[in-house]
GROMACS .gro file of C-alpha atoms in nm:
model
  437
    1MET     CA    1   3.844  -7.283  24.374
    2ASP     CA    2   4.128  -7.308  24.606
    3ASP     CA    3   4.299  -7.580  24.332
    4ARG     CA    4   4.212  -7.314  24.074
    5LEU     CA    5   4.355  -7.025  24.230
    6ASP     CA    6   4.658  -7.234  24.279
    7ASP     CA    7   4.763  -7.297  23.949
    8ALA     CA    8   4.729  -6.914  23.834
    9THR     CA    9   4.928  -6.821  24.127
   10MET     CA   10   5.163  -7.108  24.049
   11MET     CA   11   5.187  -6.998  23.656
   12ILE     CA   12   5.248  -6.617  23.733
   13CYS     CA   13   5.534  -6.722  23.951
   14LYS     CA   14   5.699  -6.931  23.775
   15ARG     CA   15   5.664  -6.676  23.481
   16ILE     CA   16   5.869  -6.389  23.708
   17TYR     CA   17   6.113  -6.593  23.826
   18ALA     CA   18   6.217  -6.700  23.497
   19ARG     CA   19   6.236  -6.388  23.352
   20VAL     CA   20   6.490  -6.288  23.668
   21PHE     CA   21   6.705  -6.613  23.639
   22SER     CA   22   6.738  -6.552  23.238
   23HIS     CA   23   6.819  -6.216  23.318
   24LEU     CA   24   7.110  -6.296  23.574
   25ALA     CA   25   7.213  -6.600  23.436
   26GLY     CA   26   7.288  -6.364  23.121
   27ASP     CA   27   7.459  -6.609  22.836
   28ARG     CA   28   7.605  -6.880  23.071
   29PRO     CA   29   7.530  -7.209  22.917
   30ASN     CA   30   7.276  -7.414  23.089
   31LYS     CA   31   7.487  -7.735  23.081
   32VAL     CA   32   7.719  -7.511  23.330
   33ILE     CA   33   7.483  -7.400  23.548
   34ALA     CA   34   7.320  -7.755  23.598
   35ARG     CA   35   7.657  -7.891  23.694
   36THR     CA   36   7.757  -7.604  23.946
   37ALA     CA   37   7.387  -7.641  24.094
   38ASP     CA   38   7.370  -8.054  24.011
   39CYS     CA   39   7.106  -8.064  23.856
   40THR     CA   40   7.000  -8.126  23.495
   41GLU     CA   41   7.038  -7.957  23.237
   42PRO     CA   42   6.675  -8.005  23.105
   43TYR     CA   43   6.586  -7.868  23.446
   44ILE     CA   44   6.740  -7.520  23.405
   45SER     CA   45   6.581  -7.516  23.068
   46MET     CA   46   6.228  -7.601  23.188
   47ILE     CA   47   6.288  -7.300  23.444
   48LYS     CA   48   6.379  -7.050  23.208
   49ASN     CA   49   6.053  -7.170  22.978
   50ALA     CA   50   5.888  -7.102  23.298
   51GLU     CA   51   5.764  -7.466  23.331
   52ARG     CA   52   5.922  -7.519  23.667
   53LEU     CA   53   5.947  -7.351  23.992
   54PRO     CA   54   6.267  -7.438  24.229
   55SER     CA   55   6.245  -7.540  24.533
   56VAL     CA   56   6.386  -7.326  24.796
   57ASP     CA   57   6.679  -7.526  24.851
   58MET     CA   58   6.757  -7.563  24.460
   59ALA     CA   59   6.674  -7.196  24.423
   60TYR     CA   60   6.981  -7.115  24.687
   61ALA     CA   61   7.216  -7.354  24.479
   62LEU     CA   62   7.126  -7.148  24.163
   63ASP     CA   63   7.169  -6.843  24.319
   64LYS     CA   64   7.542  -6.953  24.393
   65SER     CA   65   7.573  -7.125  24.083
   66ILE     CA   66   7.540  -6.785  23.874
   67ASN     CA   67   7.667  -6.565  24.150
   68ALA     CA   68   7.361  -6.408  24.202
   69ASP     CA   69   7.444  -6.246  24.534
   70GLY     CA   70   7.154  -6.405  24.702
   71CYS     CA   71   6.926  -6.177  24.484
   72LEU     CA   72   6.745  -6.502  24.300
   73PHE     CA   73   6.702  -6.647  24.629
   74GLU     CA   74   6.569  -6.366  24.744
   75VAL     CA   75   6.302  -6.370  24.474
   76ARG     CA   76   6.207  -6.726  24.527
   77ARG     CA   77   6.141  -6.670  24.910
   78GLN     CA   78   5.892  -6.393  24.848
   79ILE     CA   79   5.727  -6.610  24.609
   80GLU     CA   80   5.687  -6.844  24.892
   81GLN     CA   81   5.612  -6.571  25.108
   82LEU     CA   82   5.333  -6.480  24.833
   83ARG     CA   83   5.174  -6.781  24.839
   84GLN     CA   84   5.156  -6.821  25.216
   85GLU     CA   85   4.975  -6.491  25.192
   86ILE     CA   86   4.715  -6.635  24.936
   87ALA     CA   87   4.657  -6.905  25.154
   88ALA     CA   88   4.614  -6.693  25.493
   89TYR     CA   89   4.374  -6.460  25.254
   90ARG     CA   90   4.141  -6.657  25.072
   91ARG     CA   91   3.902  -6.699  25.365
   92THR     CA   92   3.854  -6.315  25.372
   93LEU     CA   93   3.801  -6.258  25.024
   94LYS     CA   94   3.485  -6.025  24.987
   95ALA     CA   95   3.370  -5.893  24.649
   96GLY     CA   96   3.505  -5.590  24.561
   97PRO     CA   97   3.296  -5.292  24.568
   98PRO     CA   98   3.048  -5.196  24.289
   99ALA     CA   99   3.173  -4.990  24.027
  100SER     CA  100   3.080  -4.646  24.052
  101ASP     CA  101   2.891  -4.498  23.776
  102LYS     CA  102   3.136  -4.232  23.698
  103GLU     CA  103   3.321  -4.326  23.416
  104GLN     CA  104   3.689  -4.368  23.428
  105GLY     CA  105   3.988  -4.345  23.211
  106PRO     CA  106   4.129  -4.663  23.051
  107VAL     CA  107   4.393  -4.649  23.293
  108LYS     CA  108   4.259  -4.593  23.607
  109ARG     CA  109   4.008  -4.874  23.530
  110ARG     CA  110   4.309  -5.102  23.642
  111ASP     CA  111   4.153  -5.043  23.989
  112LEU     CA  112   3.839  -5.139  23.873
  113LEU     CA  113   3.991  -5.464  23.776
  114GLN     CA  114   4.189  -5.533  24.106
  115ASP     CA  115   3.880  -5.435  24.326
  116GLY     CA  116   3.656  -5.663  24.152
  117ALA     CA  117   3.926  -5.975  24.092
  118LYS     CA  118   3.988  -5.987  24.472
  119VAL     CA  119   3.667  -6.229  24.446
  120THR     CA  120   3.801  -6.480  24.260
  121ALA     CA  121   4.198  -6.386  24.238
  122GLY     CA  122   4.230  -6.351  24.553
  123ALA     CA  123   4.619  -6.202  24.671
  124ALA     CA  124   4.756  -6.219  24.335
  125VAL     CA  125   4.837  -5.869  24.280
  126THR     CA  126   5.006  -5.771  24.579
  127PRO     CA  127   5.278  -5.553  24.712
  128VAL     CA  128   5.516  -5.855  24.685
  129LEU     CA  129   5.420  -5.971  24.364
  130ALA     CA  130   5.527  -5.633  24.234
  131ALA     CA  131   5.826  -5.640  24.398
  132LEU     CA  132   5.891  -5.943  24.229
  133THR     CA  133   5.829  -5.811  23.884
  134GLN     CA  134   6.012  -5.487  23.946
  135ALA     CA  135   6.290  -5.675  24.045
  136TRP     CA  136   6.300  -5.797  23.667
  137GLN     CA  137   6.176  -5.463  23.530
  138LEU     CA  138   6.419  -5.229  23.720
  139SER     CA  139   6.724  -5.447  23.563
  140GLU     CA  140   6.596  -5.398  23.190
  141PRO     CA  141   6.775  -5.105  23.016
  142LYS     CA  142   6.503  -4.854  22.942
  143LEU     CA  143   6.405  -4.710  22.612
  144PRO     CA  144   6.541  -4.379  22.537
  145GLY     CA  145   6.256  -4.093  22.682
  146ALA     CA  146   6.060  -4.410  22.865
  147SER     CA  147   5.973  -4.614  23.124
  148VAL     CA  148   5.994  -4.921  22.983
  149SER     CA  149   6.222  -5.160  22.796
  150ARG     CA  150   6.175  -5.358  22.435
  151SER     CA  151   6.205  -5.686  22.657
  152MET     CA  152   5.930  -5.558  22.905
  153ILE     CA  153   5.701  -5.473  22.566
  154ASP     CA  154   5.778  -5.793  22.397
  155ASP     CA  155   5.720  -6.003  22.699
  156TRP     CA  156   5.385  -5.798  22.724
  157GLY     CA  157   5.310  -5.888  22.371
  158SER     CA  158   5.389  -6.261  22.427
  159ALA     CA  159   5.159  -6.294  22.734
  160TYR     CA  160   4.860  -6.207  22.550
  161ASP     CA  161   4.931  -6.566  22.407
  162VAL     CA  162   4.909  -6.704  22.715
  163HIS     CA  163   4.601  -6.530  22.865
  164ALA     CA  164   4.435  -6.647  22.543
  165LEU     CA  165   4.496  -6.991  22.580
  166SER     CA  166   4.383  -6.944  22.909
  167PHE     CA  167   4.081  -6.778  22.811
  168ARG     CA  168   3.985  -7.092  22.617
  169ILE     CA  169   4.049  -7.364  22.879
  170ASP     CA  170   4.054  -7.253  23.235
  171PRO     CA  171   3.747  -7.109  23.435
  172PRO     CA  172   3.682  -6.736  23.366
  173GLU     CA  173   3.789  -6.664  23.783
  174VAL     CA  174   4.136  -6.814  23.654
  175ALA     CA  175   4.197  -6.608  23.349
  176LEU     CA  176   4.086  -6.306  23.530
  177THR     CA  177   4.356  -6.382  23.804
  178GLY     CA  178   4.671  -6.388  23.519
  179LEU     CA  179   4.528  -6.071  23.335
  180ALA     CA  180   4.456  -5.876  23.646
  181ASP     CA  181   4.820  -5.936  23.731
  182GLU     CA  182   4.917  -5.819  23.387
  183TRP     CA  183   4.731  -5.545  23.350
  184ALA     CA  184   4.894  -5.379  23.703
  185GLU     CA  185   5.243  -5.405  23.521
  186ILE     CA  186   5.121  -5.254  23.213
  187ALA     CA  187   4.850  -4.986  23.332
  188GLU     CA  188   5.157  -4.841  23.521
  189HIS     CA  189   5.386  -4.734  23.233
  190LEU     CA  190   5.060  -4.665  23.044
  191GLU     CA  191   4.967  -4.379  23.311
  192ARG     CA  192   5.323  -4.206  23.210
  193ARG     CA  193   5.419  -3.977  22.914
  194GLN     CA  194   5.625  -4.184  22.634
  195PRO     CA  195   5.737  -4.127  22.308
  196ASP     CA  196   5.484  -4.144  22.027
  197GLY     CA  197   5.610  -4.484  21.920
  198VAL     CA  198   5.657  -4.638  22.257
  199GLN     CA  199   5.269  -4.531  22.340
  200ARG     CA  200   5.155  -4.684  22.006
  201ASP     CA  201   5.340  -5.010  22.119
  202LEU     CA  202   5.165  -5.021  22.482
  203SER     CA  203   4.859  -4.941  22.335
  204TYR     CA  204   4.855  -5.249  22.125
  205VAL     CA  205   4.963  -5.479  22.360
  206ALA     CA  206   4.721  -5.314  22.647
  207ALA     CA  207   4.435  -5.305  22.367
  208ARG     CA  208   4.479  -5.691  22.377
  209HIS     CA  209   4.461  -5.820  22.700
  210ALA     CA  210   4.188  -5.478  22.799
  211TYR     CA  211   3.922  -5.706  22.560
  212LEU     CA  212   4.026  -6.053  22.707
  213ILE     CA  213   3.975  -5.896  23.007
  214ALA     CA  214   3.595  -5.767  22.881
  215GLY     CA  215   3.581  -6.114  22.781
  216THR     CA  216   3.635  -6.259  23.095
  217TRP     CA  217   3.410  -6.054  23.279
  218LEU     CA  218   3.123  -6.127  23.025
  219GLN     CA  219   3.171  -6.501  23.104
  220LEU     CA  220   3.163  -6.413  23.487
  221GLY     CA  221   2.822  -6.243  23.408
  222ASN     CA  222   2.937  -5.898  23.493
  223ARG     CA  223   2.810  -5.664  23.217
  224ARG     CA  224   2.886  -5.343  23.377
  225GLN     CA  225   3.249  -5.430  23.423
  226SER     CA  226   3.273  -5.576  23.085
  227HIS     CA  227   3.090  -5.295  22.934
  228ARG     CA  228   3.378  -5.104  23.083
  229TRP     CA  229   3.650  -5.265  22.967
  230TRP     CA  230   3.525  -5.294  22.596
  231LEU     CA  231   3.516  -4.927  22.600
  232THR     CA  232   3.896  -4.951  22.692
  233ALA     CA  233   3.988  -5.179  22.489
  234ARG     CA  234   3.829  -4.981  22.168
  235GLU     CA  235   4.053  -4.680  22.285
  236LEU     CA  236   4.361  -4.827  22.335
  237ALA     CA  237   4.336  -4.991  22.000
  238ASP     CA  238   4.257  -4.689  21.858
  239ARG     CA  239   4.529  -4.483  22.012
  240SER     CA  240   4.793  -4.779  21.872
  241GLU     CA  241   4.706  -4.651  21.535
  242SER     CA  242   4.681  -4.943  21.392
  243ASP     CA  243   4.355  -5.024  21.191
  244LEU     CA  244   4.351  -5.414  21.165
  245LEU     CA  245   4.360  -5.419  21.582
  246SER     CA  246   4.079  -5.116  21.588
  247ALA     CA  247   3.888  -5.361  21.343
  248LEU     CA  248   3.992  -5.707  21.556
  249THR     CA  249   3.899  -5.550  21.910
  250ARG     CA  250   3.528  -5.434  21.780
  251GLU     CA  251   3.483  -5.800  21.579
  252TRP     CA  252   3.543  -6.002  21.906
  253GLU     CA  253   3.384  -5.749  22.123
  254ALA     CA  254   3.056  -5.807  21.891
  255ASN     CA  255   3.134  -6.195  21.875
  256GLN     CA  256   3.146  -6.244  22.265
  257ARG     CA  257   2.873  -6.000  22.343
  258ALA     CA  258   2.630  -6.199  22.077
  259THR     CA  259   2.653  -6.495  22.365
  260ASP     CA  260   2.468  -6.216  22.587
  261SER     CA  261   2.097  -6.296  22.529
  262ARG     CA  262   2.036  -5.918  22.641
  263GLU     CA  263   2.209  -5.745  22.381
  264ASP     CA  264   2.044  -5.569  22.118
  265LEU     CA  265   2.180  -5.815  21.767
  266THR     CA  266   2.129  -5.473  21.550
  267ASP     CA  267   2.360  -5.295  21.746
  268LEU     CA  268   2.628  -5.519  21.727
  269LEU     CA  269   2.581  -5.579  21.345
  270ASP     CA  270   2.651  -5.224  21.360
  271LEU     CA  271   2.980  -5.244  21.526
  272THR     CA  272   3.067  -5.530  21.289
  273GLU     CA  273   3.000  -5.272  21.013
  274LYS     CA  274   3.272  -5.036  21.185
  275ALA     CA  275   3.528  -5.298  21.188
  276LEU     CA  276   3.481  -5.376  20.852
  277GLN     CA  277   3.539  -4.998  20.800
  278PHE     CA  278   3.877  -5.071  20.979
  279ALA     CA  279   3.983  -5.319  20.816
  280GLY     CA  280   3.946  -5.209  20.491
  281PRO     CA  281   3.885  -5.367  20.111
  282ARG     CA  282   4.233  -5.550  20.143
  283PRO     CA  283   4.233  -5.947  20.215
  284SER     CA  284   4.376  -5.963  20.591
  285TYR     CA  285   4.284  -6.208  20.871
  286GLU     CA  286   4.074  -5.889  21.031
  287ARG     CA  287   3.841  -5.870  20.744
  288MET     CA  288   3.760  -6.229  20.738
  289ALA     CA  289   3.682  -6.230  21.066
  290SER     CA  290   3.459  -5.920  21.048
  291LEU     CA  291   3.264  -6.099  20.792
  292SER     CA  292   3.227  -6.422  20.941
  293GLY     CA  293   3.085  -6.246  21.263
  294LYS     CA  294   2.867  -6.037  21.078
  295ALA     CA  295   2.772  -6.402  20.880
  296GLU     CA  296   2.694  -6.530  21.262
  297LEU     CA  297   2.472  -6.215  21.342
  298LEU     CA  298   2.264  -6.209  21.056
  299ALA     CA  299   2.174  -6.569  21.117
  300LEU     CA  300   2.106  -6.533  21.460
  301MET     CA  301   1.853  -6.244  21.336
  302GLY     CA  302   1.675  -6.567  21.077
  303ARG     CA  303   1.859  -6.331  20.802
  304ASP     CA  304   1.966  -6.628  20.649
  305LYS     CA  305   2.036  -6.543  20.259
  306GLU     CA  306   2.223  -6.219  20.371
  307ALA     CA  307   2.400  -6.461  20.658
  308VAL     CA  308   2.567  -6.697  20.390
  309ALA     CA  309   2.646  -6.424  20.150
  310ALA     CA  310   2.837  -6.264  20.412
  311MET     CA  311   3.003  -6.593  20.484
  312ARG     CA  312   3.081  -6.636  20.099
  313GLN     CA  313   3.270  -6.302  20.154
  314ALA     CA  314   3.453  -6.448  20.454
  315GLU     CA  315   3.559  -6.768  20.259
  316ASP     CA  316   3.686  -6.579  19.937
  317VAL     CA  317   3.902  -6.360  20.175
  318PHE     CA  318   4.046  -6.637  20.346
  319GLU     CA  319   4.131  -6.800  20.003
  320ARG     CA  320   4.326  -6.492  19.920
  321LEU     CA  321   4.506  -6.457  20.232
  322SER     CA  322   4.894  -6.478  20.098
  323SER     CA  323   4.980  -6.713  20.375
  324PRO     CA  324   4.700  -6.819  20.586
  325THR     CA  325   4.794  -6.987  20.926
  326PRO     CA  326   4.586  -7.281  21.112
  327SER     CA  327   4.529  -7.022  21.397
  328ARG     CA  328   4.357  -6.814  21.160
  329GLU     CA  329   4.134  -7.069  20.972
  330ASP     CA  330   3.996  -7.183  21.283
  331ILE     CA  331   3.823  -6.878  21.338
  332LEU     CA  332   3.671  -6.925  21.017
  333ARG     CA  333   3.563  -7.276  21.083
  334HIS     CA  334   3.408  -7.212  21.397
  335GLU     CA  335   3.173  -6.912  21.263
  336GLN     CA  336   3.083  -7.153  20.938
  337SER     CA  337   2.995  -7.415  21.209
  338LEU     CA  338   2.720  -7.191  21.392
  339VAL     CA  339   2.597  -7.022  21.083
  340TYR     CA  340   2.569  -7.343  20.828
  341SER     CA  341   2.379  -7.502  21.137
  342LEU     CA  342   2.188  -7.236  21.238
  343VAL     CA  343   2.069  -7.165  20.838
  344GLY     CA  344   2.005  -7.538  20.829
  345ASP     CA  345   2.312  -7.645  20.568
  346GLU     CA  346   2.373  -7.976  20.662
  347LYS     CA  347   2.645  -8.046  20.434
  348ARG     CA  348   2.867  -7.724  20.466
  349ALA     CA  349   2.784  -7.701  20.827
  350THR     CA  350   2.933  -8.088  20.886
  351GLU     CA  351   3.241  -7.995  20.706
  352ALA     CA  352   3.317  -7.682  20.875
  353GLN     CA  353   3.239  -7.910  21.238
  354GLU     CA  354   3.499  -8.188  21.101
  355ALA     CA  355   3.729  -7.905  21.011
  356ALA     CA  356   3.725  -7.717  21.295
  357LEU     CA  357   3.737  -8.015  21.575
  358ARG     CA  358   4.081  -8.043  21.412
  359PHE     CA  359   4.218  -7.772  21.536
  360ASP     CA  360   4.116  -7.741  21.893
  361ARG     CA  361   4.260  -7.928  22.233
  362PRO     CA  362   3.969  -8.154  22.347
  363ASN     CA  363   3.970  -7.979  22.665
  364GLU     CA  364   3.873  -7.600  22.497
  365TYR     CA  365   3.560  -7.454  22.528
  366ALA     CA  366   3.515  -7.379  22.158
  367THR     CA  367   3.541  -7.798  22.104
  368PHE     CA  368   3.240  -7.819  22.288
  369GLN     CA  369   3.048  -7.520  22.125
  370VAL     CA  370   3.149  -7.708  21.768
  371ARG     CA  371   3.006  -8.034  21.920
  372LEU     CA  372   2.664  -7.856  22.023
  373HIS     CA  373   2.632  -7.677  21.660
  374GLY     CA  374   2.635  -8.051  21.555
  375ALA     CA  375   2.361  -8.093  21.790
  376LEU     CA  376   2.191  -7.793  21.655
  377LEU     CA  377   2.209  -7.911  21.312
  378HIS     CA  378   1.966  -8.184  21.398
  379ALA     CA  379   1.767  -8.010  21.662
  380ARG     CA  380   1.457  -7.965  21.407
  381SER     CA  381   1.473  -8.294  21.253
  382ASP     CA  382   1.537  -8.517  21.559
  383PRO     CA  383   1.467  -8.292  21.885
  384LYS     CA  384   1.499  -8.572  22.129
  385SER     CA  385   1.831  -8.713  21.994
  386ALA     CA  386   1.952  -8.351  21.952
  387CYS     CA  387   1.865  -8.255  22.326
  388ASN     CA  388   1.982  -8.560  22.468
  389GLU     CA  389   2.362  -8.504  22.264
  390ALA     CA  390   2.357  -8.142  22.411
  391VAL     CA  391   2.275  -8.257  22.764
  392GLU     CA  392   2.587  -8.530  22.786
  393ILE     CA  393   2.836  -8.255  22.560
  394ILE     CA  394   2.728  -7.968  22.877
  395LYS     CA  395   2.748  -8.257  23.160
  396ALA     CA  396   3.099  -8.345  23.040
  397LEU     CA  397   3.231  -8.014  23.172
  398PRO     CA  398   3.230  -7.957  23.568
  399VAL     CA  399   3.046  -7.703  23.687
  400GLU     CA  400   3.245  -7.440  23.707
  401ARG     CA  401   3.370  -7.423  23.331
  402ARG     CA  402   3.006  -7.439  23.215
  403VAL     CA  403   3.067  -7.089  23.088
  404LEU     CA  404   2.863  -6.869  22.921
  405ARG     CA  405   2.950  -6.935  22.577
  406VAL     CA  406   2.903  -7.329  22.625
  407ARG     CA  407   2.580  -7.274  22.798
  408VAL     CA  408   2.445  -7.034  22.528
  409ALA     CA  409   2.547  -7.273  22.261
  410GLY     CA  410   2.327  -7.511  22.431
  411ARG     CA  411   1.993  -7.261  22.455
  412ARG     CA  412   2.077  -7.240  22.088
  413VAL     CA  413   1.973  -7.609  22.023
  414LEU     CA  414   1.666  -7.586  22.225
  415ASP     CA  415   1.596  -7.268  22.052
  416ALA     CA  416   1.583  -7.467  21.739
  417VAL     CA  417   1.368  -7.757  21.904
  418PRO     CA  418   1.013  -7.746  21.705
  419VAL     CA  419   0.703  -7.632  21.965
  420LYS     CA  420   0.534  -7.958  21.968
  421ALA     CA  421   0.857  -8.152  22.104
  422LYS     CA  422   0.894  -7.862  22.413
  423HIS     CA  423   0.750  -8.145  22.657
  424LEU     CA  424   1.038  -8.422  22.608
  425SER     CA  425   1.196  -8.481  22.904
  426SER     CA  426   1.571  -8.396  22.734
  427VAL     CA  427   1.448  -8.096  22.618
  428ARG     CA  428   1.335  -8.001  22.997
  429GLU     CA  429   1.669  -8.159  23.132
  430LEU     CA  430   1.880  -7.935  22.888
  431ARG     CA  431   1.663  -7.573  22.990
  432ASN     CA  432   1.782  -7.691  23.339
  433LEU     CA  433   2.164  -7.715  23.209
  434THR     CA  434   2.134  -7.358  23.013
  435ALA     CA  435   1.874  -7.182  23.246
  436ALA     CA  436   2.152  -6.915  23.363
  437VAL     CA  437   2.150  -6.806  22.999
   0.00000   0.00000   0.00000
């Protein structure tokens, strides 16, 4: 856990230092900064790209090289103070208080996140970190009548990709650390009165972070917190006045909640239908995702013909997209992989799995899920081999990365095993590995 917290904290600190450094450096060429600070030009680029955090001594040299009057050095010094505070605080971490039954507005849920995240995120959201962020934000020219600048909104928008990647790869505790930091920044401005256009833009970026937070809480097994953040994500998406975001938010919620065996799939199907209403009839990524999500739910409910029909509709939408991108295609291929495996269409399932695996990094959770779909496909005909394969796939992950969605994929292999094969040792072992589902 300590190493993962260190990694997450370092990621946050690099981003903050990069913001301040880039602002103070202005349009000075990297090679000029490198020459005066006695370092290399690629090193300066890595700092600006949040790939490296300079030592305290190097921060002093960089401060001198850009005539920052000690400001850049002070930022690095406070980062060091932050890291020391986290190290001292770790051993005293306790779970945050249980969430109140009294519902709160979406902005106030910032406090719920920070309180609950203490058990995993440590002191990542501290006065020191807030001061570092404020140093950058205060230096940015604000939009007319607003408390934020355009670069702040754009930065939160681009940060979504960082957190989405963390959700796909890191243990949930690490993903929540970064999201807690980001939300603390955004929520302060959601509370304030903003011009209509600014409020819509803020709501848009906040909604995307909120549904990642909800999904992360779900992976941590906290349904109560997850439920609150799903509501927050929907409310903010609707405030953004983007029907496509409202559609995507609901589709993604249904997709994630389907990994919880306690959910009523009929309710999730209704949520997907609502997503389709928001998406409208025109071809779009959001309509494709909603149709493929509907196909998954129907397949999980055993309504195979309807599932295949919905998947064919999703495939048709994808073919009609004006400029489909790989990041959009991978969603379709993953859903095809599961749906066709569930309905027993070996040819289409195998094709989808081969296509899906070309999109993902080897260490992404989705890669392990798709490989488990392959085991699911053969669980009925060769349960022993299928379960052995599933056991090997799950065991290849460290315990802290055997998240809910991976264990559920393994559980679906078990569900497909014929009753007469339930006594097999491989079946028992797989059942033990997925017992928390």
